[in-house]
One Martini backbone bead per residue (centre of mass of N, CA, C, O) as a GRO file, in nm:
protein
  338
    1MET     BB    1   0.916  -1.886  -1.111
    2ALA     BB    2   0.861  -1.896  -1.459
    3GLY     BB    3   0.702  -1.657  -1.492
    4LYS     BB    4   0.548  -1.368  -1.475
    5ILE     BB    5   0.496  -1.060  -1.306
    6LEU     BB    6   0.201  -0.905  -1.217
    7ILE     BB    7   0.168  -0.541  -1.170
    8THR     BB    8  -0.067  -0.361  -1.030
    9GLY     BB    9   0.020  -0.040  -0.985
   10GLY     BB   10   0.346  -0.014  -1.051
   11ALA     BB   11   0.362   0.325  -1.062
   12GLY     BB   12   0.342   0.353  -0.772
   13TYR     BB   13   0.457   0.371  -0.467
   14ILE     BB   14   0.447   0.065  -0.387
   15GLY     BB   15   0.464  -0.077  -0.664
   16SER     BB   16   0.753   0.023  -0.747
   17HIS     BB   17   0.896  -0.132  -0.518
   18ALA     BB   18   0.809  -0.411  -0.623
   19VAL     BB   19   0.943  -0.400  -0.893
   20ARG     BB   20   1.228  -0.378  -0.793
   21ALA     BB   21   1.240  -0.638  -0.624
   22CYS     BB   22   1.182  -0.833  -0.856
   23LEU     BB   23   1.416  -0.755  -1.044
   24GLU     BB   24   1.646  -0.807  -0.827
   25ALA     BB   25   1.539  -1.123  -0.818
   26GLY     BB   26   1.503  -1.201  -1.142
   27LYS     BB   27   1.232  -1.104  -1.237
   28GLU     BB   28   0.968  -1.084  -1.451
   29VAL     BB   29   0.786  -0.781  -1.555
   30VAL     BB   30   0.440  -0.663  -1.545
   31VAL     BB   31   0.290  -0.355  -1.596
   32PHE     BB   32  -0.033  -0.226  -1.476
   33ASP     BB   33  -0.141   0.108  -1.579
   34ASN     BB   34  -0.319   0.433  -1.590
   35PHE     BB   35  -0.171   0.695  -1.465
   36SER     BB   36  -0.346   0.863  -1.251
   37THR     BB   37  -0.106   0.831  -1.003
   38GLY     BB   38   0.111   0.739  -1.157
   39TRP     BB   39   0.446   0.701  -1.303
   40ARG     BB   40   0.690   0.691  -1.560
   41GLU     BB   41   0.971   0.737  -1.439
   42PRO     BB   42   1.016   0.471  -1.272
   43MET     BB   43   1.007   0.292  -1.525
   44HIS     BB   44   1.267   0.405  -1.652
   45ILE     BB   45   1.450   0.335  -1.413
   46LEU     BB   46   1.374   0.017  -1.379
   47ASP     BB   47   1.444  -0.092  -1.668
   48LYS     BB   48   1.760  -0.129  -1.590
   49LEU     BB   49   1.720  -0.397  -1.388
   50GLY     BB   50   1.537  -0.546  -1.617
   51LYS     BB   51   1.255  -0.724  -1.711
   52LEU     BB   52   1.031  -0.473  -1.849
   53ASP     BB   53   0.680  -0.433  -1.880
   54VAL     BB   54   0.447  -0.180  -2.008
   55VAL     BB   55   0.093  -0.136  -1.946
   56GLU     BB   56  -0.163   0.062  -2.058
   57GLY     BB   57  -0.442   0.053  -1.826
   58ASP     BB   58  -0.777  -0.050  -1.725
   59LEU     BB   59  -0.959  -0.257  -1.517
   60ARG     BB   60  -1.245  -0.164  -1.630
   61ASP     BB   61  -1.113  -0.302  -1.889
   62PHE     BB   62  -1.128  -0.618  -1.978
   63ALA     BB   63  -0.985  -0.643  -2.253
   64THR     BB   64  -0.706  -0.535  -2.163
   65ILE     BB   65  -0.639  -0.739  -1.933
   66ASN     BB   66  -0.687  -0.993  -2.103
   67GLN     BB   67  -0.453  -0.937  -2.307
   68VAL     BB   68  -0.219  -0.973  -2.114
   69PHE     BB   69  -0.267  -1.286  -2.078
   70ALA     BB   70  -0.220  -1.339  -2.387
   71ASP     BB   71   0.080  -1.202  -2.414
   72TYR     BB   72   0.150  -1.334  -2.129
   73GLU     BB   73   0.330  -1.532  -1.897
   74ILE     BB   74   0.159  -1.571  -1.606
   75GLU     BB   75   0.216  -1.662  -1.263
   76ALA     BB   76   0.166  -1.385  -1.097
   77VAL     BB   77  -0.009  -1.152  -0.870
   78LEU     BB   78   0.022  -0.801  -0.795
   79HIS     BB   79  -0.236  -0.613  -0.620
   80PHE     BB   80  -0.257  -0.245  -0.617
   81ALA     BB   81  -0.481  -0.133  -0.774
   82ALA     BB   82  -0.617   0.184  -0.646
   83MET     BB   83  -0.823   0.362  -0.464
   84LEU     BB   84  -0.721   0.557  -0.134
   85LEU     BB   85  -0.928   0.785  -0.037
   86VAL     BB   86  -1.128   0.836   0.219
   87ASP     BB   87  -1.264   1.109   0.165
   88GLU     BB   88  -1.344   1.045  -0.128
   89SER     BB   89  -1.519   0.791  -0.061
   90MET     BB   90  -1.739   0.962   0.092
   91LEU     BB   91  -1.818   1.137  -0.170
   92GLU     BB   92  -1.737   0.885  -0.400
   93PRO     BB   93  -1.820   0.565  -0.383
   94GLU     BB   94  -1.865   0.474  -0.681
   95LEU     BB   95  -1.562   0.477  -0.761
   96TYR     BB   96  -1.487   0.231  -0.571
   97TRP     BB   97  -1.665   0.023  -0.707
   98GLN     BB   98  -1.560   0.049  -0.996
   99ASN     BB   99  -1.252   0.021  -0.942
  100ASN     BB  100  -1.187  -0.179  -0.702
  101VAL     BB  101  -1.410  -0.392  -0.763
  102GLY     BB  102  -1.445  -0.408  -1.073
  103GLY     BB  103  -1.142  -0.439  -1.140
  104SER     BB  104  -1.099  -0.701  -0.973
  105ALA     BB  105  -1.304  -0.872  -1.125
  106ASN     BB  106  -1.156  -0.859  -1.396
  107LEU     BB  107  -0.894  -0.985  -1.303
  108LEU     BB  108  -1.012  -1.259  -1.210
  109ARG     BB  109  -1.132  -1.333  -1.481
  110ALA     BB  110  -0.863  -1.332  -1.640
  111MET     BB  111  -0.720  -1.541  -1.468
  112LYS     BB  112  -0.914  -1.773  -1.524
  113GLY     BB  113  -0.878  -1.780  -1.837
  114ALA     BB  114  -0.544  -1.829  -1.784
  115SER     BB  115  -0.477  -2.004  -1.528
  116VAL     BB  116  -0.424  -1.807  -1.286
  117LYS     BB  117  -0.338  -1.900  -0.923
  118LYS     BB  118  -0.183  -1.623  -0.819
  119ILE     BB  119  -0.219  -1.395  -0.529
  120ILE     BB  120  -0.144  -1.060  -0.417
  121PHE     BB  121  -0.310  -0.852  -0.182
  122SER     BB  122  -0.371  -0.507  -0.137
  123SER     BB  123  -0.458  -0.415   0.163
  124THR     BB  124  -0.623  -0.298   0.478
  125SER     BB  125  -0.689  -0.156   0.795
  126ALA     BB  126  -0.978  -0.038   0.696
  127VAL     BB  127  -1.141  -0.310   0.763
  128TYR     BB  128  -1.141  -0.193   1.038
  129ASP     BB  129  -1.256  -0.099   1.360
  130GLY     BB  130  -1.098   0.160   1.529
  131PHE     BB  131  -1.300   0.189   1.780
  132ASN     BB  132  -1.375  -0.146   1.863
  133THR     BB  133  -1.093  -0.269   1.836
  134PRO     BB  134  -0.871  -0.438   1.982
  135LEU     BB  135  -0.553  -0.408   2.129
  136PRO     BB  136  -0.410  -0.540   1.909
  137ILE     BB  137  -0.467  -0.591   1.584
  138MET     BB  138  -0.609  -0.878   1.455
  139GLU     BB  139  -0.698  -1.117   1.220
  140THR     BB  140  -0.953  -1.209   1.406
  141ALA     BB  141  -1.091  -0.968   1.350
  142VAL     BB  142  -1.378  -0.821   1.267
  143PRO     BB  143  -1.474  -0.679   0.996
  144HIS     BB  144  -1.543  -0.300   0.988
  145PRO     BB  145  -1.593  -0.067   0.793
  146LEU     BB  146  -1.596   0.317   0.780
  147ASN     BB  147  -1.553   0.308   0.459
  148PRO     BB  148  -1.550   0.264   0.120
  149TYR     BB  149  -1.260   0.185   0.094
  150GLY     BB  150  -1.258  -0.052   0.296
  151GLU     BB  151  -1.496  -0.198   0.160
  152SER     BB  152  -1.358  -0.248  -0.117
  153LYS     BB  153  -1.139  -0.433   0.000
  154LEU     BB  154  -1.323  -0.643   0.132
  155MET     BB  155  -1.471  -0.726  -0.127
  156THR     BB  156  -1.216  -0.834  -0.263
  157GLU     BB  157  -1.148  -1.048  -0.060
  158LYS     BB  158  -1.411  -1.208  -0.104
  159MET     BB  159  -1.366  -1.275  -0.399
  160ILE     BB  160  -1.105  -1.434  -0.360
  161LYS     BB  161  -1.225  -1.648  -0.170
  162TRP     BB  162  -1.432  -1.757  -0.373
  163VAL     BB  163  -1.235  -1.858  -0.582
  164ALA     BB  164  -1.099  -2.060  -0.383
  165ASP     BB  165  -1.356  -2.222  -0.310
  166LEU     BB  166  -1.404  -2.306  -0.628
  167ASP     BB  167  -1.068  -2.336  -0.633
  168PRO     BB  168  -0.831  -2.537  -0.483
  169THR     BB  169  -0.576  -2.418  -0.671
  170PHE     BB  170  -0.606  -2.148  -0.543
  171ARG     BB  171  -0.383  -1.872  -0.453
  172PHE     BB  172  -0.344  -1.667  -0.146
  173VAL     BB  173  -0.243  -1.331  -0.033
  174MET     BB  174  -0.331  -1.106   0.233
  175LEU     BB  175  -0.237  -0.757   0.289
  176ARG     BB  176  -0.262  -0.558   0.583
  177TYR     BB  177  -0.210  -0.236   0.609
  178PHE     BB  178  -0.081   0.027   0.744
  179ASN     BB  179   0.137   0.286   0.776
  180VAL     BB  180   0.302   0.414   0.513
  181CYS     BB  181   0.659   0.473   0.470
  182GLY     BB  182   0.890   0.605   0.300
  183CYS     BB  183   1.174   0.489   0.097
  184ALA     BB  184   1.425   0.450  -0.078
  185SER     BB  185   1.740   0.443   0.063
  186ASP     BB  186   1.871   0.558  -0.232
  187ALA     BB  187   1.653   0.740  -0.395
  188LEU     BB  188   1.546   0.613  -0.663
  189ILE     BB  189   1.266   0.591  -0.522
  190GLY     BB  190   0.923   0.713  -0.435
  191ASP     BB  191   0.693   0.929  -0.379
  192SER     BB  192   0.401   0.977  -0.600
  193TYR     BB  193   0.242   1.189  -0.443
  194GLN     BB  194   0.071   1.497  -0.569
  195PRO     BB  195   0.024   1.570  -0.303
  196PRO     BB  196   0.079   1.447  -0.023
  197HIS     BB  197  -0.121   1.234   0.227
  198LEU     BB  198   0.111   1.192   0.433
  199LEU     BB  199   0.246   1.276   0.723
  200MET     BB  200   0.555   1.236   0.696
  201GLN     BB  201   0.590   1.368   0.424
  202ASN     BB  202   0.477   1.651   0.510
  203ALA     BB  203   0.681   1.705   0.738
  204VAL     BB  204   0.934   1.698   0.566
  205ARG     BB  205   0.849   1.924   0.371
  206GLY     BB  206   0.822   2.137   0.593
  207ALA     BB  207   1.124   2.125   0.693
  208MET     BB  208   1.224   2.200   0.382
  209GLY     BB  209   1.020   2.423   0.252
  210ILE     BB  210   0.815   2.313   0.028
  211ALA     BB  211   0.570   2.299   0.242
  212PRO     BB  212   0.325   2.343   0.438
  213PHE     BB  213   0.225   2.246   0.765
  214TYR     BB  214  -0.059   2.042   0.870
  215TYR     BB  215  -0.301   1.997   1.096
  216THR     BB  216  -0.581   1.739   1.065
  217TYR     BB  217  -0.663   1.647   1.329
  218THR     BB  218  -0.859   1.520   1.584
  219GLU     BB  219  -0.915   1.530   1.894
  220VAL     BB  220  -0.794   1.287   2.132
  221ASP     BB  221  -0.765   1.013   2.375
  222THR     BB  222  -0.447   1.092   2.440
  223PRO     BB  223  -0.163   1.197   2.581
  224ASP     BB  224  -0.141   1.432   2.322
  225GLY     BB  225  -0.422   1.426   2.137
  226SER     BB  226  -0.314   1.227   1.920
  227PRO     BB  227  -0.307   0.998   1.697
  228ILE     BB  228  -0.247   0.645   1.673
  229ARG     BB  229   0.001   0.468   1.477
  230ASP     BB  230   0.118   0.232   1.234
  231TYR     BB  231   0.450   0.223   1.109
  232ILE     BB  232   0.565   0.132   0.770
  233ASP     BB  233   0.806   0.055   0.570
  234VAL     BB  234   0.821   0.003   0.234
  235GLU     BB  235   1.056  -0.205   0.235
  236ASP     BB  236   0.932  -0.395   0.439
  237LEU     BB  237   0.669  -0.446   0.288
  238ILE     BB  238   0.803  -0.574   0.032
  239GLU     BB  239   0.933  -0.810   0.173
  240ALA     BB  240   0.661  -0.948   0.231
  241HIS     BB  241   0.592  -1.000  -0.066
  242MET     BB  242   0.833  -1.183  -0.131
  243MET     BB  243   0.760  -1.397   0.082
  244ALA     BB  244   0.478  -1.454  -0.036
  245LEU     BB  245   0.575  -1.564  -0.305
  246ASP     BB  246   0.721  -1.804  -0.183
  247TYR     BB  247   0.475  -1.921  -0.030
  248LEU     BB  248   0.300  -1.996  -0.283
  249ASP     BB  249   0.518  -2.244  -0.355
  250LYS     BB  250   0.436  -2.399  -0.115
  251GLU     BB  251   0.290  -2.689  -0.033
  252GLU     BB  252   0.195  -2.589   0.275
  253MET     BB  253   0.025  -2.372   0.198
  254LYS     BB  254  -0.210  -2.111   0.307
  255ASN     BB  255  -0.469  -1.935   0.279
  256ASP     BB  256  -0.420  -1.581   0.371
  257VAL     BB  257  -0.399  -1.333   0.641
  258PHE     BB  258  -0.204  -1.022   0.693
  259ASN     BB  259  -0.054  -0.816   0.912
  260LEU     BB  260   0.117  -0.488   0.864
  261GLY     BB  261   0.363  -0.397   1.107
  262ASN     BB  262   0.552  -0.296   1.402
  263GLY     BB  263   0.359  -0.318   1.683
  264LYS     BB  264   0.347   0.002   1.714
  265GLY     BB  265   0.276   0.323   1.828
  266SER     BB  266   0.237   0.657   1.683
  267SER     BB  267   0.200   0.976   1.705
  268VAL     BB  268   0.172   1.259   1.544
  269LYS     BB  269   0.365   1.420   1.736
  270GLU     BB  270   0.594   1.209   1.728
  271ILE     BB  271   0.656   1.231   1.429
  272VAL     BB  272   0.722   1.531   1.429
  273ALA     BB  273   0.953   1.511   1.636
  274ALA     BB  274   1.130   1.324   1.457
  275VAL     BB  275   1.166   1.529   1.231
  276GLU     BB  276   1.298   1.750   1.406
  277LYS     BB  277   1.544   1.579   1.481
  278GLU     BB  278   1.657   1.533   1.195
  279PHE     BB  279   1.671   1.868   1.143
  280GLY     BB  280   1.717   2.052   1.399
  281LYS     BB  281   1.407   2.162   1.416
  282THR     BB  282   1.128   2.361   1.421
  283LEU     BB  283   0.818   2.312   1.314
  284GLU     BB  284   0.594   2.468   1.124
  285LYS     BB  285   0.258   2.499   1.238
  286HIS     BB  286  -0.064   2.429   1.109
  287GLU     BB  287  -0.413   2.488   1.104
  288ALA     BB  288  -0.666   2.332   0.983
  289GLU     BB  289  -0.985   2.408   0.892
  290VAL     BB  290  -1.010   2.105   0.807
  291ARG     BB  291  -1.098   1.816   0.970
  292ARG     BB  292  -1.093   1.511   1.052
  293GLN     BB  293  -1.334   1.266   1.065
  294GLY     BB  294  -1.365   0.998   1.274
  295GLU     BB  295  -1.123   0.974   1.468
  296ASN     BB  296  -0.934   0.741   1.588
  297LYS     BB  297  -0.704   0.704   1.845
  298ALA     BB  298  -0.620   0.388   1.781
  299ALA     BB  299  -0.383   0.193   1.555
  300TYR     BB  300  -0.256  -0.139   1.595
  301THR     BB  301  -0.048  -0.417   1.558
  302SER     BB  302   0.040  -0.762   1.508
  303PRO     BB  303   0.319  -0.946   1.351
  304ALA     BB  304   0.316  -1.252   1.439
  305LYS     BB  305   0.203  -1.408   1.194
  306ALA     BB  306   0.412  -1.317   0.983
  307GLN     BB  307   0.651  -1.429   1.139
  308GLU     BB  308   0.564  -1.729   1.159
  309VAL     BB  309   0.491  -1.787   0.846
  310LEU     BB  310   0.697  -1.586   0.671
  311GLY     BB  311   0.946  -1.451   0.838
  312TRP     BB  312   0.849  -1.159   0.918
  313GLN     BB  313   0.992  -0.821   0.982
  314ALA     BB  314   1.032  -0.525   1.101
  315LYS     BB  315   1.330  -0.300   1.082
  316LYS     BB  316   1.260  -0.009   1.053
  317SER     BB  317   1.277   0.302   1.155
  318ILE     BB  318   1.154   0.609   1.177
  319ALA     BB  319   1.424   0.752   1.119
  320GLU     BB  320   1.481   0.601   0.849
  321SER     BB  321   1.232   0.697   0.699
  322ILE     BB  322   1.292   0.998   0.716
  323ALA     BB  323   1.570   0.990   0.576
  324SER     BB  324   1.462   0.883   0.303
  325LEU     BB  325   1.279   1.126   0.246
  326ARG     BB  326   1.493   1.342   0.248
  327ALA     BB  327   1.656   1.229   0.009
  328TRP     BB  328   1.425   1.240  -0.194
  329TYR     BB  329   1.352   1.555  -0.171
  330GLU     BB  330   1.635   1.648  -0.256
  331LYS     BB  331   1.596   1.523  -0.546
  332TYR     BB  332   1.252   1.557  -0.533
  333PRO     BB  333   1.071   1.814  -0.434
  334GLU     BB  334   0.812   1.747  -0.653
  335GLY     BB  335   0.877   1.492  -0.768
  336TYR     BB  336   0.768   1.367  -1.023
  337GLY     BB  337   0.757   1.483  -1.390
  338VAL     BB  338   0.656   1.221  -1.609
   0.00000   0.00000   0.00000
């Protein structure tokens, strides 16, 4: 790719790892972020790795994102920017229509005006109905989101597909993630959310005495009574993005959707047990007063399509993800600070 890579939400947890991978691959990167949940510190860290420009702005402001395409020669877009808390989306769905859907519409409009025809979209397994979809969840399953967050991602997928239907030269890859975990194996960058809202992160923090650990799940019909999920390390996830970037340039590429996971499920209690094994101690567990509602018992995917088409497969184990988080929190107990 001759031009720059625009990474929306590049200051966030997953986005910052994508910035690093692109810079280390010799690509020039423009990050667009409103810093509502992302951090400036990883931008300062990653700036040393290559050509990185950071633009502060909000996708809900069309003029700002449109100006980015006027100021930079953008070749392709990695679109991570989104609000992503399921519970919040149930309480304030309008925020998810405004930010995730409206912001993505502005991005696509700006891309059209600048004749930028390549996008990789950060989607989610939340587009599926975790109660009624057969396991493993395949890309052929009919999407049926159970919350406004998942619906906002599915609506964005549909917008991207419509752009491609109306412009045969437009190329996209949509990646539906399952449960992302871990961080940079060298602890250069890590989890940006404070406090973290992900199970593994919070279990590691609990084992390190940074913050108390709470069980928040609702009892379900699984062997140990806790929900089963598919966990994928963030570095494996970003490798899929880099392969998707290469795929966009192939003459034989087809616009497509891929599920990303390790292909097997681990229960909440199994993840906690793995954290306890890493630390050689029993984790003090607290019971949350308010439990998550509507918890489906199991959700995991098959990565077969991503393996066949992109040549991608998850490599890192649960233990490796936990170890990377331990190294990260030893370096940044409270996360980024600026």
